[in-house]
Short mmCIF file of N, CA, C and O in Angstrom, two decimals:
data_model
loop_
_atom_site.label_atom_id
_atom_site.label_comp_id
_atom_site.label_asym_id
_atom_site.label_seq_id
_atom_site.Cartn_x
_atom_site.Cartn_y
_atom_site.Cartn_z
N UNK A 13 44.31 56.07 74.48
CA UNK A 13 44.54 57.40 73.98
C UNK A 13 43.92 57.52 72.60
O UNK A 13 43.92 56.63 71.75
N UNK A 14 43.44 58.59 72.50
CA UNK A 14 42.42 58.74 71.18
C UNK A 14 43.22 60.15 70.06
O UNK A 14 43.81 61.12 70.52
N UNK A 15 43.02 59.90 68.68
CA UNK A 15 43.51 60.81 67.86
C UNK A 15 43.03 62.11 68.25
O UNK A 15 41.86 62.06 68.64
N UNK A 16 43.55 63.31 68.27
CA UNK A 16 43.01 64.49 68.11
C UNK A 16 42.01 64.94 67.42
O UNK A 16 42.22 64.68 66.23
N UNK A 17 40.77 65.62 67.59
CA UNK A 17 39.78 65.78 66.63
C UNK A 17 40.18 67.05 66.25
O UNK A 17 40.77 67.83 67.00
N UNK A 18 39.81 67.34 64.77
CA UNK A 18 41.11 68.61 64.18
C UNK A 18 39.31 69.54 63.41
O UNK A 18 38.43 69.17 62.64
N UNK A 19 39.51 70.52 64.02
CA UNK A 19 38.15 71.55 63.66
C UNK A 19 37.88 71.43 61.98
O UNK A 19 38.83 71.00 61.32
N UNK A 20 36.93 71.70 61.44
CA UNK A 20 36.61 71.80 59.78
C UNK A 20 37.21 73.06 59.66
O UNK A 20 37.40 73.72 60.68
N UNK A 21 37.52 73.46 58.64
CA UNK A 21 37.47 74.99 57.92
C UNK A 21 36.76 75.71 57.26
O UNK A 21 36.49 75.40 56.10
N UNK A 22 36.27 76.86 57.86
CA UNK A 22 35.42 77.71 57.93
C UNK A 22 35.47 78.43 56.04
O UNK A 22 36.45 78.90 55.45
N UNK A 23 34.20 78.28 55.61
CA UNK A 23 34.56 79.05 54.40
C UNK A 23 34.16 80.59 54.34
O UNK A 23 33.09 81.19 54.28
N UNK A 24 35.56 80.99 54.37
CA UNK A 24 35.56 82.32 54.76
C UNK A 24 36.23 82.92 53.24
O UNK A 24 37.06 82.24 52.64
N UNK A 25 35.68 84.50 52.63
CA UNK A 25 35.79 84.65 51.12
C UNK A 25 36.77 85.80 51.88
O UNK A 25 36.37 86.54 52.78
N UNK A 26 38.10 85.80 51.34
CA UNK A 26 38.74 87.32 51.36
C UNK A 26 38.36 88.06 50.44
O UNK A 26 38.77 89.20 50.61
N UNK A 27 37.60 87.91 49.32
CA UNK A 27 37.52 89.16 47.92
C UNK A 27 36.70 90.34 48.59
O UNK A 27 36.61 91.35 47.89
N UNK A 28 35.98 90.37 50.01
CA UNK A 28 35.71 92.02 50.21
C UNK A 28 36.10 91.49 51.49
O UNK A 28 35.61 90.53 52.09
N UNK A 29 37.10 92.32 51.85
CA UNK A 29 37.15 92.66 53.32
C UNK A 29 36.55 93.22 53.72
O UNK A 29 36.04 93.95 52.87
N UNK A 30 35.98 93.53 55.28
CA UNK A 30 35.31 94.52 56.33
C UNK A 30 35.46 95.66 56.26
O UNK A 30 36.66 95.89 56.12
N UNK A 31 34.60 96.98 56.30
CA UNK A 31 35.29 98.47 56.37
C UNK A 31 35.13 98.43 57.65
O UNK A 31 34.10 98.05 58.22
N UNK A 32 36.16 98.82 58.20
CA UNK A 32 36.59 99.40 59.37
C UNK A 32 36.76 100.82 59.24
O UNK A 32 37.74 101.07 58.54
N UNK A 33 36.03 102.07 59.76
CA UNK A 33 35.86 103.21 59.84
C UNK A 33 37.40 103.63 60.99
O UNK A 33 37.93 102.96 61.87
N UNK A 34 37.68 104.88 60.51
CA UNK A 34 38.89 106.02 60.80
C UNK A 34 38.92 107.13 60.53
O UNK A 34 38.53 107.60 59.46
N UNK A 35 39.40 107.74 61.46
CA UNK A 35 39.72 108.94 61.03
C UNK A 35 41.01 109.67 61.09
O UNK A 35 41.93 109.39 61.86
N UNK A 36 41.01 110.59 60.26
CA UNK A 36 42.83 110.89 60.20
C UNK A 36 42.52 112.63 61.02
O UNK A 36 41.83 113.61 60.74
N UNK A 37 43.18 112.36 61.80
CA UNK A 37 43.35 113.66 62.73
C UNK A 37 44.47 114.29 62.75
O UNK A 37 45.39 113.65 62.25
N UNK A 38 44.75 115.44 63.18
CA UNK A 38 46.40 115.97 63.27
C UNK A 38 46.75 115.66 64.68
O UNK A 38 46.24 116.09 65.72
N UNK A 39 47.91 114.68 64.44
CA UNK A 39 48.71 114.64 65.66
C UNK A 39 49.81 115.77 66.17
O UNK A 39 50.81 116.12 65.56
N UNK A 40 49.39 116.17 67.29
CA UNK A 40 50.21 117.33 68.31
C UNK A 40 51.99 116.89 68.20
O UNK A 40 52.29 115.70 68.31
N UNK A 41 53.23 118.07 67.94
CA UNK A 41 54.55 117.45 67.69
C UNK A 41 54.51 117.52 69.02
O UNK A 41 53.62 118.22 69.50
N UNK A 42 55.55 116.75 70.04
CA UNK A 42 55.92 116.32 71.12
C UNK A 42 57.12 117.04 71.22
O UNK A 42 57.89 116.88 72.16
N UNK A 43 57.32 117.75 70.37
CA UNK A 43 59.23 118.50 70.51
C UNK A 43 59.00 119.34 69.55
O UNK A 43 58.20 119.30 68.62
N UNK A 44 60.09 120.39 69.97
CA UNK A 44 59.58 121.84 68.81
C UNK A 44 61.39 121.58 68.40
O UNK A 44 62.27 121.44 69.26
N UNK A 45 61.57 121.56 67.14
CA UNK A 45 62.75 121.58 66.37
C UNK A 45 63.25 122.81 66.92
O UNK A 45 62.41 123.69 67.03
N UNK A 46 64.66 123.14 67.37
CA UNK A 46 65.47 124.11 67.48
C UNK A 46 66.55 124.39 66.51
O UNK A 46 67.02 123.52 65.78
N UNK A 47 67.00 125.89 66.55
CA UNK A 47 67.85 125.87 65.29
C UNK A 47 69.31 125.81 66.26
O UNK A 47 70.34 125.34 65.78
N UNK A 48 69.27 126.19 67.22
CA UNK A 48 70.46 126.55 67.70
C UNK A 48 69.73 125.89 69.33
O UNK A 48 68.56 125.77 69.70
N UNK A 49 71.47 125.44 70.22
CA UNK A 49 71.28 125.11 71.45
C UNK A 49 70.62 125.37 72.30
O UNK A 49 70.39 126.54 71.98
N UNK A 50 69.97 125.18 73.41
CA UNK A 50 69.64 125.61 74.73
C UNK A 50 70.14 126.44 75.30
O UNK A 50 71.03 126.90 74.58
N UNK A 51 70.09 127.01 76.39
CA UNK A 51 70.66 128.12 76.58
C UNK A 51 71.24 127.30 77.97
O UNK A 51 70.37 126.66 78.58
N UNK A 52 72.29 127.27 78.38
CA UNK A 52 72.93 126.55 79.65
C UNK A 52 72.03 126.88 80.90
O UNK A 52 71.26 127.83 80.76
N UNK A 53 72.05 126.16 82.18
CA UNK A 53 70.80 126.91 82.97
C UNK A 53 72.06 127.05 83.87
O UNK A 53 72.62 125.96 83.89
N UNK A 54 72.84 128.13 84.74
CA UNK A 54 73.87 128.06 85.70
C UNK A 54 73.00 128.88 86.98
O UNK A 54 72.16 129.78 86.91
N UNK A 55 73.61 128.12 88.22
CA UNK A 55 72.98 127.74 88.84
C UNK A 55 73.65 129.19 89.71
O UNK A 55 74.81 129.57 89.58
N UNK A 56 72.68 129.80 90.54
CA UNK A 56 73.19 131.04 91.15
C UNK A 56 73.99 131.59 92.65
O UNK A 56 73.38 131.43 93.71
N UNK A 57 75.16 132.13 92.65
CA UNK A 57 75.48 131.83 94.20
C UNK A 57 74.18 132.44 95.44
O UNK A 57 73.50 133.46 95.40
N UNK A 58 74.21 131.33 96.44
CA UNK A 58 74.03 131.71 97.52
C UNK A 58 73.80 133.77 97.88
O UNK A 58 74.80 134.49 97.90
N UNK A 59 72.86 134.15 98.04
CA UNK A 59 73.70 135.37 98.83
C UNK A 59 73.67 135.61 100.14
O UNK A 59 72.77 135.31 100.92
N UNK A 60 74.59 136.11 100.34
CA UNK A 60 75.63 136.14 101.35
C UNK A 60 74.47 136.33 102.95
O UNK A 60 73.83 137.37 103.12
N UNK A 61 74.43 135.45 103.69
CA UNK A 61 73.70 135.31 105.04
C UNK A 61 74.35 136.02 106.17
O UNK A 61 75.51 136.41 106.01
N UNK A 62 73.76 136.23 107.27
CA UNK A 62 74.35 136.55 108.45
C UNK A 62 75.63 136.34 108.79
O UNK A 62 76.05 135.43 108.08
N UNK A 63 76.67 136.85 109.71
CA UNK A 63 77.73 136.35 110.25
C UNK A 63 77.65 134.73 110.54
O UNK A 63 78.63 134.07 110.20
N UNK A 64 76.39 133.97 111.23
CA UNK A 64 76.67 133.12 111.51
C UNK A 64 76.76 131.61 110.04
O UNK A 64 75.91 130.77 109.73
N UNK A 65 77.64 131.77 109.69
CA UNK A 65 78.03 131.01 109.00
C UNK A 65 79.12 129.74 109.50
O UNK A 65 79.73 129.17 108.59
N UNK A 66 79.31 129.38 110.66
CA UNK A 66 80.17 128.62 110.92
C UNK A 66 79.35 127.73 112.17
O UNK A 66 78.85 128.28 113.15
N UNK A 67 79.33 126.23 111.91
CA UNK A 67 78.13 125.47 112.41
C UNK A 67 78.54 125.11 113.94
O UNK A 67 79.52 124.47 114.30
N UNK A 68 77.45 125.75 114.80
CA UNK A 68 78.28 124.86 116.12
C UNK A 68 78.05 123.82 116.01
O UNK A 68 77.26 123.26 115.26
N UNK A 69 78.95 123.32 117.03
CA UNK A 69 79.69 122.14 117.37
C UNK A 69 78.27 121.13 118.00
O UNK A 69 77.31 121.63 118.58
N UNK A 70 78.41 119.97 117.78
CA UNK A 70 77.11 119.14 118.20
C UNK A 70 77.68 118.72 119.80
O UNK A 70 78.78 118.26 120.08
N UNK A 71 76.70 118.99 120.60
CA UNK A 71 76.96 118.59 122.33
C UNK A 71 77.47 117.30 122.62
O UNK A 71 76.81 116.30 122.34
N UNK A 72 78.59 117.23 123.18
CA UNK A 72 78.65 115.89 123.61
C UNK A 72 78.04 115.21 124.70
O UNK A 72 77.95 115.68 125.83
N UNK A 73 77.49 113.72 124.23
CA UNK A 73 77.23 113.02 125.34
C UNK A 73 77.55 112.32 126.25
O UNK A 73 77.51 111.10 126.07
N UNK A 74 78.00 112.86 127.53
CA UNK A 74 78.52 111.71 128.43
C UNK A 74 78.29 111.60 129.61
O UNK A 74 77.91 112.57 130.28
N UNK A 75 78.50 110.29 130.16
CA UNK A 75 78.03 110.70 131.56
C UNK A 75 78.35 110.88 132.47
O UNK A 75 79.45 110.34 132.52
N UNK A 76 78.09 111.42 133.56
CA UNK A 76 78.85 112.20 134.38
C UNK A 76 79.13 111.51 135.16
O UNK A 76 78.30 110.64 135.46
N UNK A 77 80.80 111.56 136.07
CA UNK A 77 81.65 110.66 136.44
C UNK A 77 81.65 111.31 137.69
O UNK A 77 81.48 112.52 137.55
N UNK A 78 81.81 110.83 139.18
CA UNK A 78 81.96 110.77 140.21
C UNK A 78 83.61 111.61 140.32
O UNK A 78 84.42 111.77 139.42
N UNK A 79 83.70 112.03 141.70
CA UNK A 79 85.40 112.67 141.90
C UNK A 79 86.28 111.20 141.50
O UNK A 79 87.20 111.25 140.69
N UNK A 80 85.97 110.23 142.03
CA UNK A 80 86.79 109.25 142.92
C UNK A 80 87.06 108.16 140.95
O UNK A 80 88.07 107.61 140.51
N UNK A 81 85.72 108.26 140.33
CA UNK A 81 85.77 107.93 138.65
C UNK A 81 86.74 108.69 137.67
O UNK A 81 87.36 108.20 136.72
N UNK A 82 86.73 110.02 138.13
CA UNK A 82 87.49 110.81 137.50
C UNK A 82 88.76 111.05 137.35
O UNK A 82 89.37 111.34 136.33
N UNK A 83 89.08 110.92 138.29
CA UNK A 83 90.82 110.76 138.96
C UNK A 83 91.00 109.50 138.35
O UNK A 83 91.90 109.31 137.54
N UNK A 84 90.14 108.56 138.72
CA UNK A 84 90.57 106.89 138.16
C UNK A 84 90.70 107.00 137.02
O UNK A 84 91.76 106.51 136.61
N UNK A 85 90.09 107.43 136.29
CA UNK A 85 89.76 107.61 134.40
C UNK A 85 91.07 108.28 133.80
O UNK A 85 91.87 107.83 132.98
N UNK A 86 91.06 109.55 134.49
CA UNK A 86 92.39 110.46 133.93
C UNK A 86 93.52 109.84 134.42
O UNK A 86 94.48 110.54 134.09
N UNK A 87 93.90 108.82 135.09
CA UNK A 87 95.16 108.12 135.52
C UNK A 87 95.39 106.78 134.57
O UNK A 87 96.41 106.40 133.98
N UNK A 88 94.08 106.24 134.63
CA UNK A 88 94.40 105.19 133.56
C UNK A 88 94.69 105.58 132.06
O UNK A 88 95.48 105.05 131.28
N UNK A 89 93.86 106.63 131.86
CA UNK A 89 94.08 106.89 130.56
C UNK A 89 95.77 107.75 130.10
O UNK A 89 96.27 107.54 129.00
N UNK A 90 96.38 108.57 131.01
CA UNK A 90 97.65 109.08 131.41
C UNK A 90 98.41 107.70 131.03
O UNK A 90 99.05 107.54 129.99
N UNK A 91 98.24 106.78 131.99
CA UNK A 91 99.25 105.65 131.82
C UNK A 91 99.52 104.64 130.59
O UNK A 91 100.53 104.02 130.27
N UNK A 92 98.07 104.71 129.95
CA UNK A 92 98.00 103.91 128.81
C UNK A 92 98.82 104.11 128.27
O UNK A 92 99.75 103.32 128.10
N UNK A 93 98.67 106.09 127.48
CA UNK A 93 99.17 106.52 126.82
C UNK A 93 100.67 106.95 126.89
O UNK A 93 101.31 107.61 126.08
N UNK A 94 101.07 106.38 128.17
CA UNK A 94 102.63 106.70 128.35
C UNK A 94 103.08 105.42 127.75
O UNK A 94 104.06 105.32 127.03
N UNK A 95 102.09 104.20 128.18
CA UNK A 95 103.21 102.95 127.76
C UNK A 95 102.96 102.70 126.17
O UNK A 95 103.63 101.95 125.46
N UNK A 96 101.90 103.48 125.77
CA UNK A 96 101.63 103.46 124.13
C UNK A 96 103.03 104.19 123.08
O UNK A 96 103.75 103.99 122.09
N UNK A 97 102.75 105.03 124.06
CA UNK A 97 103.75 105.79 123.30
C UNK A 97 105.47 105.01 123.37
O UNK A 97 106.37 104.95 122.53
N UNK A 98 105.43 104.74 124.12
CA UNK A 98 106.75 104.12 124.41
C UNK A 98 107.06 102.94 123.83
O UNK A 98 108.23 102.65 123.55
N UNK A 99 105.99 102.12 123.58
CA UNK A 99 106.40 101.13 122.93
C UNK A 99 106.13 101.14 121.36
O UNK A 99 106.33 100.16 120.64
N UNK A 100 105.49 102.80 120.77
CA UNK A 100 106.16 103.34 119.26
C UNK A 100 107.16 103.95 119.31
O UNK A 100 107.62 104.35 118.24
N UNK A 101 107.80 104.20 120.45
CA UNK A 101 109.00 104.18 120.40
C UNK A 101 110.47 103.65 119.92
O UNK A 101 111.45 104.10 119.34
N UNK A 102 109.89 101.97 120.73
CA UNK A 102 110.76 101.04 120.49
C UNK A 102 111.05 100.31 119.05
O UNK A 102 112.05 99.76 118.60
N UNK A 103 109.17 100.65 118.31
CA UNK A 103 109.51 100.54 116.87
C UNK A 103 110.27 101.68 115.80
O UNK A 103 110.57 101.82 114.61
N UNK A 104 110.32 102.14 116.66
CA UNK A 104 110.95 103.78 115.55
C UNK A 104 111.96 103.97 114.58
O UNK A 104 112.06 104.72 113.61
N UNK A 105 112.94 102.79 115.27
CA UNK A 105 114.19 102.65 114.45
C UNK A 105 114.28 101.58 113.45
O UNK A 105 115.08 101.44 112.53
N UNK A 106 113.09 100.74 113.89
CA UNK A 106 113.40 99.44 113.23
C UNK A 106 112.38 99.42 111.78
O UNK A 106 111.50 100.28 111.71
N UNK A 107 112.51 98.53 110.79
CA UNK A 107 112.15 98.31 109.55
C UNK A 107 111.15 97.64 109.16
O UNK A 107 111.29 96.50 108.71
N UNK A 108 109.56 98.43 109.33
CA UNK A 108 108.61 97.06 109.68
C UNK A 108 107.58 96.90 108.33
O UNK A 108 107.31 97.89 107.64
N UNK A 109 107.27 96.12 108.16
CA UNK A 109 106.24 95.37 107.28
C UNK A 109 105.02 96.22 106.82
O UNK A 109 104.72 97.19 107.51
N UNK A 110 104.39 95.96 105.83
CA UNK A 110 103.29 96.86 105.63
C UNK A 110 102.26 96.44 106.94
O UNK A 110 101.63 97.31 107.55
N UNK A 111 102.19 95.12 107.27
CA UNK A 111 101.10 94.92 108.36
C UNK A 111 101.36 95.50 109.94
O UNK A 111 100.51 95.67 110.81
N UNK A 112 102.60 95.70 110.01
CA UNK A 112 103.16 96.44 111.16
C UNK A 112 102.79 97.65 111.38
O UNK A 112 102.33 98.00 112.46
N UNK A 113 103.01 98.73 110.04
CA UNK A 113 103.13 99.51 109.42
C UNK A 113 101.77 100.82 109.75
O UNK A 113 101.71 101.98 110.17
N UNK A 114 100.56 99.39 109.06
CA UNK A 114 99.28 100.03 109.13
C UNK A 114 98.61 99.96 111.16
O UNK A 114 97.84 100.67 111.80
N UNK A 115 99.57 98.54 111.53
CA UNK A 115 99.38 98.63 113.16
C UNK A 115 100.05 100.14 114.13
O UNK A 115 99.55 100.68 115.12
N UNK A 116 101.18 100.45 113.46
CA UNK A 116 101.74 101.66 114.02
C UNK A 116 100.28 102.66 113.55
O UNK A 116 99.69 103.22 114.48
N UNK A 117 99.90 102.80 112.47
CA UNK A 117 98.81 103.90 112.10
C UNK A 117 98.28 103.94 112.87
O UNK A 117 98.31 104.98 113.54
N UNK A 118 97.38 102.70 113.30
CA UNK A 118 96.03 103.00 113.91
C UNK A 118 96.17 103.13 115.36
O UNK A 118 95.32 103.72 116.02
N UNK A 119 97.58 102.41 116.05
CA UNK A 119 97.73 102.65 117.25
C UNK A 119 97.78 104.83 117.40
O UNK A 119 97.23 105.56 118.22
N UNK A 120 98.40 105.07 116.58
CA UNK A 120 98.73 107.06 116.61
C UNK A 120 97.71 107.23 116.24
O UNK A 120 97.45 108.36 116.66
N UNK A 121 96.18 106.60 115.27
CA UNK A 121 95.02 107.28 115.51
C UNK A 121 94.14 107.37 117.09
O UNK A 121 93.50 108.27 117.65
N UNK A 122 94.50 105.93 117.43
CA UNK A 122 93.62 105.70 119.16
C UNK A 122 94.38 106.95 119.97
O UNK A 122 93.71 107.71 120.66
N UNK A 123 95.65 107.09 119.86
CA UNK A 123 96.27 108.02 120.73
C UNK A 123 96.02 109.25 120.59
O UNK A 123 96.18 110.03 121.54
N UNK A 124 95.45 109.78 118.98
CA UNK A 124 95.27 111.15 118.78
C UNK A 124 93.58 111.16 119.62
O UNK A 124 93.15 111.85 120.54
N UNK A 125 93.07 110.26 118.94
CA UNK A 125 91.61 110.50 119.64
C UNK A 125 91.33 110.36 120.74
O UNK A 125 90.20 110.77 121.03
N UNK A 126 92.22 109.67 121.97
CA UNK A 126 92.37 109.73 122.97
C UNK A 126 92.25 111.29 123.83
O UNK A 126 91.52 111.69 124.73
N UNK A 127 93.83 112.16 122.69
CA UNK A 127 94.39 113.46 122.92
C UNK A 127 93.17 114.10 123.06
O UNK A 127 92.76 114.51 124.15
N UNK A 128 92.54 114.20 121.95
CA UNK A 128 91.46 115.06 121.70
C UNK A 128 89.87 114.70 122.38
O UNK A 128 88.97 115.48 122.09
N UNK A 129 89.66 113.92 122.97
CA UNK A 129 88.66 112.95 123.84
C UNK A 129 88.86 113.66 125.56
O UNK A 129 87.96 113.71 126.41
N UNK A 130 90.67 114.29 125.75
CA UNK A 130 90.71 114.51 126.86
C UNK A 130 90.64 115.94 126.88
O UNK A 130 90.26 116.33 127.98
N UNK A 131 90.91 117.00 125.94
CA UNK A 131 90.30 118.16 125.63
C UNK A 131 88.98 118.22 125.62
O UNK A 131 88.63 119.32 126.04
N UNK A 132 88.21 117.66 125.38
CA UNK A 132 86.84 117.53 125.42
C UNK A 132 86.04 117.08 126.57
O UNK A 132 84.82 116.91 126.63
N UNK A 133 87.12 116.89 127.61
CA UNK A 133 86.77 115.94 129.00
C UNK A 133 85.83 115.03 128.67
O UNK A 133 84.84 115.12 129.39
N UNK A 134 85.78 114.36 128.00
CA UNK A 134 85.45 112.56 127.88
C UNK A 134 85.92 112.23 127.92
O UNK A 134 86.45 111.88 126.87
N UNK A 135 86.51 111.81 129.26
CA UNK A 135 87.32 110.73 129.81
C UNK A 135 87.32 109.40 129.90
O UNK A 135 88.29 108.66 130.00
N UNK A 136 85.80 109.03 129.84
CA UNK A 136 85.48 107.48 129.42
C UNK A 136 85.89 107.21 127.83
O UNK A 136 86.40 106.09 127.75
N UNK A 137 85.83 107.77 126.76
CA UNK A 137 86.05 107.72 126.04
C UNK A 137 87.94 107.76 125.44
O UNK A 137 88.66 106.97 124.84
N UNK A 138 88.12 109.28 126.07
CA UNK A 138 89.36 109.10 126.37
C UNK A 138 90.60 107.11 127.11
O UNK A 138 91.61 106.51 126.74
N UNK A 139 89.77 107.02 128.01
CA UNK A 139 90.29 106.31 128.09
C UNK A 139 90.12 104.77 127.86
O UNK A 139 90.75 103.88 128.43
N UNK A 140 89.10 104.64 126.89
CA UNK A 140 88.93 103.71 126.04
C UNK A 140 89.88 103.34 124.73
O UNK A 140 90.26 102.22 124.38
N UNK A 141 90.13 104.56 124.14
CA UNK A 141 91.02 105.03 123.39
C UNK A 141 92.97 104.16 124.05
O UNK A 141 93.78 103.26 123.87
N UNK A 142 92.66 105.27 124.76
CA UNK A 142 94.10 105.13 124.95
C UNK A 142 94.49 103.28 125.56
O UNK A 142 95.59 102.79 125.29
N UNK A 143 93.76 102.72 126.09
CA UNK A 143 93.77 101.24 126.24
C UNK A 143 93.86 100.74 125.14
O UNK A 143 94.64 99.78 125.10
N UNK A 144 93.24 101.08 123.95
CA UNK A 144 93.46 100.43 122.54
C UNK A 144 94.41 100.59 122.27
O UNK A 144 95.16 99.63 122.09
N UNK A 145 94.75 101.62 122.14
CA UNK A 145 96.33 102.61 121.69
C UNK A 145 97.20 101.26 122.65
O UNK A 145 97.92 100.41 122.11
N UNK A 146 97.01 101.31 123.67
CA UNK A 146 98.31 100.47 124.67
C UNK A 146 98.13 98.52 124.37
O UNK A 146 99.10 97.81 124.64
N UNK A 147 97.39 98.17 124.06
CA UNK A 147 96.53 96.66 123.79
C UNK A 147 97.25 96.44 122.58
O UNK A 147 98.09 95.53 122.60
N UNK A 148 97.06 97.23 121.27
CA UNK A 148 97.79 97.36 119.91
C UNK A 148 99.20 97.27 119.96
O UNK A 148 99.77 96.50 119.20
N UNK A 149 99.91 98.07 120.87
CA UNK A 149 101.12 99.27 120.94
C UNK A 149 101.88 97.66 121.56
O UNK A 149 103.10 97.78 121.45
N UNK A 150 101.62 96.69 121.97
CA UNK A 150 102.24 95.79 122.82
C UNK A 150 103.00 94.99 122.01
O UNK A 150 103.78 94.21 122.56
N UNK A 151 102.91 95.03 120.58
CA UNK A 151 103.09 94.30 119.29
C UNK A 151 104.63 94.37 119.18
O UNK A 151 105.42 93.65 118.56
N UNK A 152 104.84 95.63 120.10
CA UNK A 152 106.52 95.93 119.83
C UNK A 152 106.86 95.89 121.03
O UNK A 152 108.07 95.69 121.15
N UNK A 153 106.25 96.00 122.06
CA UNK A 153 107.54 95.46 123.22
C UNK A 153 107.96 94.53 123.51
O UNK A 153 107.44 93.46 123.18
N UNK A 154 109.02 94.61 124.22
CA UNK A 154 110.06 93.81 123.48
C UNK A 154 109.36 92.03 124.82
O UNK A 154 108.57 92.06 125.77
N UNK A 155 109.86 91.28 124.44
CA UNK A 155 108.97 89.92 125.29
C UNK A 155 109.74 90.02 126.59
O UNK A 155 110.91 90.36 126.72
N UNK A 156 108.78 89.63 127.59
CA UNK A 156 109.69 89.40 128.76
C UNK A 156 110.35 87.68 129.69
O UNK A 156 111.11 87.75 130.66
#
C-alpha cells in the first residue's frame, strides 16, 4: 500500500475577482396585497328538476326457479324461519352476554332480510337467509 499523492496548490490571487455580468430586472408580485377578506364563494342550490326526482329501484337478479323449485324454496325458507324465530324465543326471557347479545342481532337481521328477500320473490336468496337465521338461532335451543 502506497501513501496518497496529495495535488500542489494552485497559485491563485483573490485581489481582483472575475466580473460576472447581471442584470437587475423587475420581478412580477405573485400575490396582490388585500385590504380586506375575500369574498366567501357559496355554493348555489340545485334548481328544482322534473317530478322525477326519486331513483328507481335497481332490477333484481335472479334466476328463474322451476314450479316444483319454488314450492321447495318457499317451504324451506317458511320453516327455517319458524324454527328461527322460535328459538329467539326461547332466549327472550333469559339474561345473555354481550356475545349472545350481538348473536340474537344478527340472527333478526338474516330474518328481516329473509322477510324482505320474500317480498321481492327471491326466494333463493330468501331462503339462504332464513337457514342462517335458523343455523345461528340453534345457540338457544335448548340440547336434546
Amino acid at each position: 500500500m502506497g501513501r496518497p499523492v496529495m495535488p500542489q496548490p494552485l497559485q491563485v490571487s483573490l485581489a481582483d475577482p472575475p466580473d460576472i455580468p447581471f442584470e437587475l430586472g423587475l420581478v412580477p408580485r405573485l400575490a396582490i396585497p388585500r385590504g380586506v377578506p375575500p369574498r366567501p364563494r357559496i355554493a348555489t342550490a340545485p334548481a328544482p328538476g322534473p317530478a322525477a326526482a326519486e331513483k328507481p329501484r335497481d332490477p333484481i337478479i335472479a334466476p328463474e326457479l322451476s314450479d316444483a323449485q319454488l314450492s321447495a324454496a318457499i317451504a324451506a325458507t317458511e320453516q327455517s324461519l319458524i324454527v328461527a324465530e322460535r328459538n329467539l324465543g326461547l332466549a327472550q326471557g333469559r339474561t345473555l352476554n354481550a356475545a349472545q347479545q350481538d348473536l340474537v342481532s344478527k340472527i333478526r337481521g338474516f330474518v328481516e332480510s329473509a322477510r324482505e328477500a320474500m317480498k321481492e320473490n327471491d326466494w333463493q336468496r330468501a331462503r339462504t337467509h332464513a337457514q342462517k337465521a335458523e343455523v345461528l338461532s340453534k345457540e338457544f335451543a335448548p340440547n336434546p
